[in-house]
PDB file of C-alpha atoms and ligand atoms in Angstrom:
ATOM      1  CA  MET A   1      -8.288  -1.249  -4.811  1.00 93.00           C
ATOM      2  CA  SER A   2      -7.695   0.767  -7.953  1.00 94.00           C
ATOM      3  CA  ILE A   3      -6.395   3.979  -9.453  1.00 96.00           C
ATOM      4  CA  TYR A   4      -8.867   5.964 -11.570  1.00 96.00           C
ATOM      5  CA  ILE A   5      -7.507   8.385 -14.189  1.00 97.00           C
ATOM      6  CA  LEU A   6      -9.536  11.595 -14.705  1.00 97.00           C
ATOM      7  CA  ASN A   7      -9.255  14.645 -16.960  1.00 97.00           C
ATOM      8  CA  GLY A   8      -9.420  17.700 -14.685  1.00 96.00           C
ATOM      9  CA  PHE A   9      -8.870  20.432 -17.275  1.00 96.00           C
ATOM     10  CA  THR A  10      -9.181  20.424 -21.065  1.00 96.00           C
ATOM     11  CA  CYS A  11      -6.725  22.783 -22.740  1.00 92.00           C
ATOM     12  CA  ASN A  12      -6.398  22.706 -26.535  1.00 89.00           C
ATOM     13  CA  ALA A  13      -3.754  24.425 -28.645  1.00 86.00           C
ATOM     14  CA  ARG A  14      -4.828  27.052 -31.155  1.00 84.00           C
ATOM     15  CA  ILE A  15      -1.825  26.129 -33.342  1.00 86.00           C
ATOM     16  CA  PRO A  16      -1.610  23.282 -34.237  1.00 88.00           C
ATOM     17  CA  ARG A  17      -5.330  22.758 -33.905  1.00 84.00           C
ATOM     18  CA  HIS A  18      -5.118  18.979 -33.509  1.00 87.00           C
ATOM     19  CA  TRP A  19      -3.249  19.277 -30.189  1.00 87.00           C
ATOM     20  CA  LEU A  20      -6.257  18.521 -27.960  1.00 89.00           C
ATOM     21  CA  CYS A  21      -5.151  17.908 -24.381  1.00 93.00           C
ATOM     22  CA  GLY A  22      -6.563  16.997 -20.998  1.00 96.00           C
ATOM     23  CA  THR A  23      -4.876  17.215 -17.583  1.00 97.00           C
ATOM     24  CA  VAL A  24      -4.282  14.020 -15.604  1.00 98.00           C
ATOM     25  CA  GLU A  25      -5.605  13.634 -12.060  1.00 98.00           C
ATOM     26  CA  LEU A  26      -5.375  10.308 -10.248  1.00 98.00           C
ATOM     27  CA  LEU A  27      -7.994   9.108  -7.795  1.00 97.00           C
ATOM     28  CA  VAL A  28      -6.211   6.454  -5.723  1.00 97.00           C
ATOM     29  CA  GLU A  29      -7.779   4.063  -3.233  1.00 96.00           C
ATOM     30  CA  THR A  30      -5.277   3.575  -0.415  1.00 96.00           C
ATOM     31  CA  GLU A  31      -5.268   1.923   3.022  1.00 94.00           C
ATOM     32  CA  GLU A  32      -5.016   5.493   4.398  1.00 95.00           C
ATOM     33  CA  GLY A  33      -8.160   6.680   2.590  1.00 95.00           C
ATOM     34  CA  LEU A  34      -9.110   8.069  -0.767  1.00 96.00           C
ATOM     35  CA  THR A  35      -6.202  10.068  -2.214  1.00 98.00           C
ATOM     36  CA  LEU A  36      -5.878  12.422  -5.175  1.00 98.00           C
ATOM     37  CA  VAL A  37      -2.697  13.004  -7.126  1.00 98.00           C
ATOM     38  CA  ASP A  38      -3.248  16.573  -8.411  1.00 98.00           C
ATOM     39  CA  THR A  39      -6.686  18.194  -8.509  1.00 98.00           C
ATOM     40  CA  GLY A  40      -7.129  20.036 -11.821  1.00 97.00           C
ATOM     41  CA  LEU A  41      -9.089  23.303 -11.628  1.00 97.00           C
ATOM     42  CA  GLY A  42     -11.415  23.901  -8.697  1.00 97.00           C
ATOM     43  CA  THR A  43     -15.088  24.871  -8.766  1.00 97.00           C
ATOM     44  CA  GLU A  44     -14.171  28.468  -7.854  1.00 97.00           C
ATOM     45  CA  ASP A  45     -11.795  28.739 -10.850  1.00 97.00           C
ATOM     46  CA  TYR A  46     -14.796  28.373 -13.178  1.00 96.00           C
ATOM     47  CA  ILE A  47     -16.600  31.288 -11.494  1.00 96.00           C
ATOM     48  CA  HIS A  48     -13.722  33.724 -10.917  1.00 95.00           C
ATOM     49  CA  HIS A  49     -11.091  33.397 -13.626  1.00 94.00           C
ATOM     50  CA  SER A  50      -7.576  34.071 -12.348  1.00 93.00           C
ATOM     51  CA  GLY A  51      -5.170  36.122 -14.485  1.00 93.00           C
ATOM     52  CA  ILE A  52      -3.426  32.964 -15.720  1.00 93.00           C
ATOM     53  CA  ILE A  53      -6.746  31.431 -16.849  1.00 93.00           C
ATOM     54  CA  LYS A  54      -7.515  34.654 -18.731  1.00 94.00           C
ATOM     55  CA  LEU A  55      -4.083  34.370 -20.389  1.00 92.00           C
ATOM     56  CA  PHE A  56      -4.820  30.729 -21.334  1.00 90.00           C
ATOM     57  CA  GLN A  57      -8.138  31.875 -22.824  1.00 93.00           C
ATOM     58  CA  VAL A  58      -6.139  34.067 -25.207  1.00 92.00           C
ATOM     59  CA  LEU A  59      -3.240  31.708 -25.985  1.00 91.00           C
ATOM     60  CA  THR A  60      -5.129  28.385 -26.061  1.00 91.00           C
ATOM     61  CA  HIS A  61      -8.669  27.135 -26.434  1.00 92.00           C
ATOM     62  CA  VAL A  62     -10.065  26.253 -22.995  1.00 93.00           C
ATOM     63  CA  PRO A  63     -13.715  25.141 -22.913  1.00 93.00           C
ATOM     64  CA  LEU A  64     -13.810  25.721 -19.085  1.00 94.00           C
ATOM     65  CA  ASP A  65     -16.590  23.216 -18.482  1.00 96.00           C
ATOM     66  CA  PRO A  66     -17.296  23.190 -14.713  1.00 96.00           C
ATOM     67  CA  LYS A  67     -18.247  19.511 -14.984  1.00 97.00           C
ATOM     68  CA  GLU A  68     -14.502  18.816 -15.267  1.00 97.00           C
ATOM     69  CA  ALA A  69     -13.927  19.884 -11.641  1.00 97.00           C
ATOM     70  CA  VAL A  70     -12.794  16.711  -9.848  1.00 98.00           C
ATOM     71  CA  ALA A  71     -15.112  17.507  -6.912  1.00 98.00           C
ATOM     72  CA  ARG A  72     -18.010  17.108  -9.362  1.00 97.00           C
ATOM     73  CA  GLN A  73     -16.589  14.064 -11.147  1.00 97.00           C
ATOM     74  CA  LEU A  74     -16.375  12.073  -7.886  1.00 96.00           C
ATOM     75  CA  ALA A  75     -20.108  11.384  -7.967  1.00 93.00           C
ATOM     76  CA  LYS A  76     -19.751   9.000 -10.897  1.00 90.00           C
ATOM     77  CA  PHE A  77     -17.557   6.770  -8.678  1.00 90.00           C
ATOM     78  CA  GLY A  78     -19.992   7.029  -5.758  1.00 90.00           C
ATOM     79  CA  PHE A  79     -17.747   9.382  -3.778  1.00 93.00           C
ATOM     80  CA  VAL A  80     -18.249  12.852  -2.298  1.00 95.00           C
ATOM     81  CA  PRO A  81     -15.537  15.521  -1.775  1.00 97.00           C
ATOM     82  CA  GLU A  82     -15.398  14.759   1.985  1.00 96.00           C
ATOM     83  CA  ASP A  83     -14.167  11.250   1.107  1.00 96.00           C
ATOM     84  CA  ILE A  84     -10.832  12.684  -0.079  1.00 97.00           C
ATOM     85  CA  LYS A  85      -8.424  12.333   2.872  1.00 97.00           C
ATOM     86  CA  HIS A  86      -5.101  13.092   1.155  1.00 98.00           C
ATOM     87  CA  ILE A  87      -3.861  15.037  -1.868  1.00 98.00           C
ATOM     88  CA  VAL A  88      -0.386  14.517  -3.321  1.00 98.00           C
ATOM     89  CA  LEU A  89       0.726  17.390  -5.579  1.00 98.00           C
ATOM     90  CA  THR A  90       3.215  17.013  -8.430  1.00 98.00           C
ATOM     91  CA  HIS A  91       3.545  20.802  -8.486  1.00 98.00           C
ATOM     92  CA  MET A  92       1.459  23.864  -7.647  1.00 98.00           C
ATOM     93  CA  HIS A  93       0.558  25.327 -11.037  1.00 97.00           C
ATOM     94  CA  PHE A  94      -3.092  26.383 -11.226  1.00 97.00           C
ATOM     95  CA  ASP A  95      -4.065  23.486 -13.510  1.00 97.00           C
ATOM     96  CA  HIS A  96      -2.708  20.914 -11.038  1.00 98.00           C
ATOM     97  CA  CYS A  97      -3.760  22.326  -7.656  1.00 98.00           C
ATOM     98  CA  GLY A  98      -6.693  24.693  -8.322  1.00 98.00           C
ATOM     99  CA  GLY A  99      -9.075  22.182  -6.755  1.00 98.00           C
ATOM    100  CA  LEU A 100      -7.448  22.309  -3.288  1.00 98.00           C
ATOM    101  CA  PRO A 101     -10.222  24.534  -1.803  1.00 98.00           C
ATOM    102  CA  ASP A 102     -12.817  21.899  -2.827  1.00 98.00           C
ATOM    103  CA  PHE A 103     -11.248  19.439  -0.353  1.00 98.00           C
ATOM    104  CA  PRO A 104     -10.624  21.576   2.758  1.00 96.00           C
ATOM    105  CA  ASN A 105     -10.189  18.593   5.105  1.00 94.00           C
ATOM    106  CA  ALA A 106      -7.599  16.743   3.014  1.00 98.00           C
ATOM    107  CA  LYS A 107      -3.933  16.686   4.051  1.00 98.00           C
ATOM    108  CA  ILE A 108      -1.701  18.052   1.293  1.00 98.00           C
ATOM    109  CA  HIS A 109       1.509  16.103   0.630  1.00 98.00           C
ATOM    110  CA  ILE A 110       4.188  18.029  -1.247  1.00 98.00           C
ATOM    111  CA  TYR A 111       7.921  18.340  -1.859  1.00 98.00           C
ATOM    112  CA  ARG A 112       8.989  21.296   0.299  1.00 98.00           C
ATOM    113  CA  ARG A 113      11.010  22.883  -2.537  1.00 97.00           C
ATOM    114  CA  GLU A 114       7.808  23.262  -4.592  1.00 97.00           C
ATOM    115  CA  TYR A 115       5.875  24.824  -1.726  1.00 98.00           C
ATOM    116  CA  GLU A 116       8.715  27.343  -1.230  1.00 97.00           C
ATOM    117  CA  ALA A 117       8.733  28.174  -4.950  1.00 96.00           C
ATOM    118  CA  PHE A 118       4.981  28.820  -4.752  1.00 97.00           C
ATOM    119  CA  LEU A 119       5.434  31.197  -1.777  1.00 96.00           C
ATOM    120  CA  ASN A 120       8.423  33.101  -3.218  1.00 92.00           C
ATOM    121  CA  ARG A 121       8.039  36.142  -5.382  1.00 84.00           C
ATOM    122  CA  PRO A 122       7.818  35.114  -9.063  1.00 83.00           C
ATOM    123  CA  HIS A 123      11.232  35.052 -10.719  1.00 81.00           C
ATOM    124  CA  GLN A 124      10.678  32.917 -13.785  1.00 83.00           C
ATOM    125  CA  PHE A 125       7.925  32.866 -16.404  1.00 81.00           C
ATOM    126  CA  ALA A 126       6.441  29.579 -15.138  1.00 86.00           C
ATOM    127  CA  ASP A 127       5.870  31.162 -11.698  1.00 89.00           C
ATOM    128  CA  LEU A 128       2.985  33.140 -13.223  1.00 89.00           C
ATOM    129  CA  ALA A 129       0.978  29.911 -13.122  1.00 95.00           C
ATOM    130  CA  TYR A 130       0.942  29.924  -9.287  1.00 96.00           C
ATOM    131  CA  VAL A 131      -2.347  31.321  -7.918  1.00 96.00           C
ATOM    132  CA  LYS A 132      -2.090  32.317  -4.247  1.00 95.00           C
ATOM    133  CA  ARG A 133      -5.806  31.966  -3.469  1.00 96.00           C
ATOM    134  CA  HIS A 134      -5.568  28.204  -4.038  1.00 97.00           C
ATOM    135  CA  ILE A 135      -4.183  27.824  -0.495  1.00 97.00           C
ATOM    136  CA  ALA A 136      -6.064  30.699   1.170  1.00 96.00           C
ATOM    137  CA  HIS A 137      -8.143  28.148   3.127  1.00 97.00           C
ATOM    138  CA  LYS A 138      -4.925  27.184   5.005  1.00 97.00           C
ATOM    139  CA  PRO A 139      -4.860  23.433   4.398  1.00 98.00           C
ATOM    140  CA  GLU A 140      -2.858  21.016   6.539  1.00 98.00           C
ATOM    141  CA  TRP A 141       0.509  20.331   4.879  1.00 98.00           C
ATOM    142  CA  VAL A 142       2.844  17.359   4.994  1.00 98.00           C
ATOM    143  CA  PHE A 143       6.270  18.346   3.613  1.00 98.00           C
ATOM    144  CA  TYR A 144       8.930  16.084   2.159  1.00 98.00           C
ATOM    145  CA  GLN A 145      12.637  16.645   1.580  1.00 97.00           C
ATOM    146  CA  LYS A 146      15.226  14.710  -0.331  1.00 90.00           C
ATOM    147  CA  THR A 147      16.464  11.468   1.221  1.00 87.00           C
ATOM    148  CA  CYS A 148      19.062   8.944   0.032  1.00 94.00           C
ATOM    149  CA  GLU A 149      16.340   6.605  -1.203  1.00 97.00           C
ATOM    150  CA  LYS A 150      15.856   5.531  -4.790  1.00 98.00           C
ATOM    151  CA  TRP A 151      12.924   4.377  -6.909  1.00 98.00           C
ATOM    152  CA  TYR A 152      14.724   2.481  -9.695  1.00 98.00           C
ATOM    153  CA  ASP A 153      17.678   4.811 -10.324  1.00 97.00           C
ATOM    154  CA  PHE A 154      15.758   8.014  -9.613  1.00 98.00           C
ATOM    155  CA  ASP A 155      16.257   9.917  -6.349  1.00 98.00           C
ATOM    156  CA  ALA A 156      12.922   9.443  -4.605  1.00 98.00           C
ATOM    157  CA  ILE A 157      10.994   9.856  -1.361  1.00 98.00           C
ATOM    158  CA  ARG A 158       8.708   7.105  -0.036  1.00 98.00           C
ATOM    159  CA  LEU A 159       5.188   8.373   0.720  1.00 98.00           C
ATOM    160  CA  PRO A 160       3.254   6.943   3.697  1.00 97.00           C
ATOM    161  CA  PHE A 161       0.635   5.098   1.648  1.00 97.00           C
ATOM    162  CA  GLU A 162      -0.325   1.559   0.747  1.00 96.00           C
ATOM    163  CA  PRO A 163      -0.155   0.759  -2.183  1.00 97.00           C
ATOM    164  CA  GLU A 164       3.502   1.753  -2.237  1.00 98.00           C
ATOM    165  CA  MET A 165       3.951   5.301  -3.541  1.00 98.00           C
ATOM    166  CA  TRP A 166       7.012   7.434  -4.259  1.00 98.00           C
ATOM    167  CA  LEU A 167       7.617  11.138  -4.914  1.00 98.00           C
ATOM    168  CA  VAL A 168      10.282  11.481  -7.610  1.00 98.00           C
ATOM    169  CA  PRO A 169      11.828  15.003  -7.805  1.00 98.00           C
ATOM    170  CA  LEU A 170      12.172  16.122 -11.450  1.00 98.00           C
ATOM    171  CA  PRO A 171      12.828  19.883 -11.195  1.00 97.00           C
ATOM    172  CA  GLY A 172      12.836  22.057 -14.307  1.00 96.00           C
ATOM    173  CA  HIS A 173       9.267  22.905 -15.302  1.00 96.00           C
ATOM    174  CA  THR A 174       9.011  24.233 -11.740  1.00 96.00           C
ATOM    175  CA  ARG A 175      11.735  24.266  -9.077  1.00 95.00           C
ATOM    176  CA  GLY A 176      10.120  21.512  -7.014  1.00 97.00           C
ATOM    177  CA  LEU A 177       8.162  19.427  -9.514  1.00 98.00           C
ATOM    178  CA  CYS A 178       7.879  15.721  -8.667  1.00 98.00           C
ATOM    179  CA  GLY A 179       6.618  12.674 -10.500  1.00 98.00           C
ATOM    180  CA  VAL A 180       4.575  10.139  -8.524  1.00 98.00           C
ATOM    181  CA  ALA A 181       5.068   6.370  -8.827  1.00 98.00           C
ATOM    182  CA  ILE A 182       2.360   3.986  -7.564  1.00 98.00           C
ATOM    183  CA  LYS A 183       2.683   0.184  -7.305  1.00 98.00           C
ATOM    184  CA  THR A 184       0.024  -1.644  -9.264  1.00 98.00           C
ATOM    185  CA  MET A 185      -0.843  -5.312  -9.735  1.00 97.00           C
ATOM    186  CA  LYS A 186       1.133  -5.416 -13.002  1.00 94.00           C
ATOM    187  CA  GLY A 187       4.086  -3.209 -12.055  1.00 98.00           C
ATOM    188  CA  TRP A 188       3.993   0.546 -11.643  1.00 98.00           C
ATOM    189  CA  LEU A 189       2.041   3.568 -12.780  1.00 98.00           C
ATOM    190  CA  PHE A 190       4.441   6.517 -13.084  1.00 98.00           C
ATOM    191  CA  GLN A 191       2.830   9.945 -13.409  1.00 98.00           C
ATOM    192  CA  ALA A 192       5.782  12.000 -14.685  1.00 98.00           C
ATOM    193  CA  SER A 193       3.639  15.159 -14.595  1.00 98.00           C
ATOM    194  CA  ASP A 194       4.995  18.178 -16.488  1.00 97.00           C
ATOM    195  CA  ALA A 195       8.554  16.803 -16.595  1.00 97.00           C
ATOM    196  CA  ALA A 196       7.774  14.895 -19.804  1.00 95.00           C
ATOM    197  CA  ALA A 197       5.605  14.983 -22.931  1.00 92.00           C
ATOM    198  CA  LEU A 198       6.050  11.372 -24.071  1.00 82.00           C
ATOM    199  CA  PHE A 199       2.693  11.354 -25.838  1.00 81.00           C
ATOM    200  CA  ASN A 200       3.799  14.120 -28.190  1.00 82.00           C
ATOM    201  CA  ASN A 201       6.111  13.037 -31.021  1.00 83.00           C
ATOM    202  CA  GLU A 202       5.754  16.318 -32.906  1.00 85.00           C
ATOM    203  CA  ALA A 203       7.014  19.003 -30.516  1.00 87.00           C
ATOM    204  CA  PRO A 204      10.673  19.928 -31.122  1.00 90.00           C
ATOM    205  CA  LYS A 205      13.142  18.880 -28.403  1.00 90.00           C
ATOM    206  CA  TRP A 206      14.216  22.472 -27.674  1.00 92.00           C
ATOM    207  CA  LEU A 207      10.597  23.448 -26.974  1.00 90.00           C
ATOM    208  CA  ILE A 208      10.038  20.485 -24.639  1.00 91.00           C
ATOM    209  CA  ARG A 209      13.250  21.329 -22.776  1.00 92.00           C
ATOM    210  CA  LEU A 210      12.262  24.986 -22.479  1.00 91.00           C
ATOM    211  CA  ALA A 211       8.754  24.249 -21.201  1.00 90.00           C
ATOM    212  CA  LEU A 212       9.272  21.030 -19.219  1.00 93.00           C
ATOM    213  CA  GLY A 213      12.934  20.949 -18.173  1.00 94.00           C
ATOM    214  CA  PRO A 214      15.697  18.415 -18.842  1.00 96.00           C
ATOM    215  CA  HIS A 215      14.090  15.026 -18.040  1.00 97.00           C
ATOM    216  CA  ASN A 216      11.987  14.118 -21.087  1.00 96.00           C
ATOM    217  CA  GLU A 217      14.566  11.942 -22.890  1.00 94.00           C
ATOM    218  CA  ARG A 218      15.628  10.115 -19.710  1.00 96.00           C
ATOM    219  CA  ILE A 219      12.009   9.292 -18.869  1.00 97.00           C
ATOM    220  CA  ARG A 220      11.333   8.167 -22.458  1.00 95.00           C
ATOM    221  CA  GLN A 221      14.349   5.811 -22.339  1.00 96.00           C
ATOM    222  CA  PHE A 222      13.330   4.595 -18.866  1.00 98.00           C
ATOM    223  CA  GLY A 223       9.930   3.623 -20.287  1.00 96.00           C
ATOM    224  CA  ILE A 224      11.591   1.689 -23.152  1.00 96.00           C
ATOM    225  CA  ASP A 225      13.847  -0.163 -20.679  1.00 98.00           C
ATOM    226  CA  HIS A 226      11.054  -0.988 -18.186  1.00 98.00           C
ATOM    227  CA  ALA A 227       7.957  -2.438 -19.823  1.00 97.00           C
ATOM    228  CA  GLU A 228       6.423  -3.019 -16.369  1.00 98.00           C
ATOM    229  CA  VAL A 229       6.248   0.747 -15.764  1.00 98.00           C
ATOM    230  CA  ASN A 230       3.197   2.430 -17.304  1.00 97.00           C
ATOM    231  CA  ILE A 231       4.245   6.058 -17.777  1.00 97.00           C
ATOM    232  CA  ILE A 232       1.742   8.864 -18.140  1.00 97.00           C
ATOM    233  CA  THR A 233       2.338  12.614 -18.029  1.00 97.00           C
ATOM    234  CA  GLY A 234       0.572  15.657 -16.607  1.00 97.00           C
ATOM    235  CA  HIS A 235      -1.158  16.336 -19.902  1.00 95.00           C
ATOM    236  CA  MET A 236      -2.298  13.693 -22.390  1.00 95.00           C
ATOM    237  CA  TRP A 237      -4.194  13.807 -25.673  1.00 93.00           C
ATOM    238  CA  LEU A 238      -7.952  14.035 -25.132  1.00 94.00           C
ATOM    239  CA  ASP A 239      -8.607  10.618 -26.718  1.00 93.00           C
ATOM    240  CA  PHE A 240      -6.469   9.023 -23.960  1.00 95.00           C
ATOM    241  CA  PHE A 241      -9.240   9.951 -21.504  1.00 95.00           C
ATOM    242  CA  GLU A 242     -11.782   8.106 -23.650  1.00 93.00           C
ATOM    243  CA  GLY A 243      -9.626   4.964 -23.703  1.00 86.00           C
ATOM    244  CA  LYS A 244     -10.037   1.672 -21.906  1.00 83.00           C
ATOM    245  CA  ASN A 245      -7.124   1.818 -19.467  1.00 84.00           C
ATOM    246  CA  LEU A 246      -8.433   4.438 -17.066  1.00 94.00           C
ATOM    247  CA  VAL A 247      -8.986   2.077 -14.125  1.00 94.00           C
ATOM    248  CA  ILE A 248      -5.778   0.389 -12.940  1.00 95.00           C
ATOM    249  CA  PRO A 249      -6.047  -2.244 -10.178  1.00 95.00           C
ATOM    250  CA  THR A 250      -3.455  -2.033  -7.407  1.00 96.00           C
ATOM    251  CA  SER A 251      -4.664  -4.985  -5.287  1.00 94.00           C
ATOM    252  CA  GLU A 252      -7.587  -7.307  -4.841  1.00 91.00           C
ATOM    253  CA  ASN A 253      -8.462  -5.709  -1.481  1.00 84.00           C
ATOM    254  CA  LYS A 254     -11.523  -3.501  -1.411  1.00 78.00           C
ATOM    255  CA  THR A 255     -11.426  -0.279   0.539  1.00 69.00           C
ATOM    256  CA  VAL A 256     -14.316   0.449   2.844  1.00 60.00           C
ATOM    257  CA  LEU A 257     -15.117   3.351   0.585  1.00 60.00           C
ATOM    258  CA  VAL A 258     -15.776   1.297  -2.506  1.00 51.00           C
ATOM    259  CA  LYS A 259     -19.497   0.929  -2.924  1.00 46.00           C
ATOM    260  CA  ALA A 260     -20.684  -2.186  -4.709  1.00 39.00           C
TER     261      ALA A 260
HETATM  262 ZN1   ZN B   1       2.707  23.006 -14.797  1.00 53.30          ZN
END
């Protein structure tokens, strides 16, 4: 079984022009069925642009290529959208959960605090990136709350999947944002989502703190201290998605879904 890393939304800065970014979605083979961690934009987002996408069209350069919709990318792995049984969300911003309507039969696993932030009336700038229609199809939810468990020294919540998976609350960018840690054959893959920008050595610390919350330095140090943890973030430079490490084995078992 493996984890496949996909780019579900290209979003490039206008200034500086060399900040070319994709958005990380994980396609994870689990004993419980094919699982996504975040969805990127959905097919509908490319047809009817929400207000926040229109704002991104002004502030950033977004090619909006519908081929980036994860539902369309599945074909290259031999999968169809109905194969997705579960979706774990790091947070509910449009660029991380816009694809929910493309997988209407999947169960959605989320930290309850994030779901509540999505439903509440906007009261901080980042709340403008929640798009209500992304859950208009009334998906089936599985909610998680804080426990006393730990993943390393982070407060964490064990998810009901094999390979072992943890939700790691890292609030700041949104009120209920979580990272997701997945056990691999060599250690762990830790998707820190929009709580960190480890790939970016140019952005000033105050800007990272303002946009992503207080966790960036802790996660950076954690990565230095734990070589067995492969840390990625919600957005990575575009060339990362052309790299060689986009398929990460988690076990030698094959799922029934994997076609030879
Ligand atoms: Zn976000």
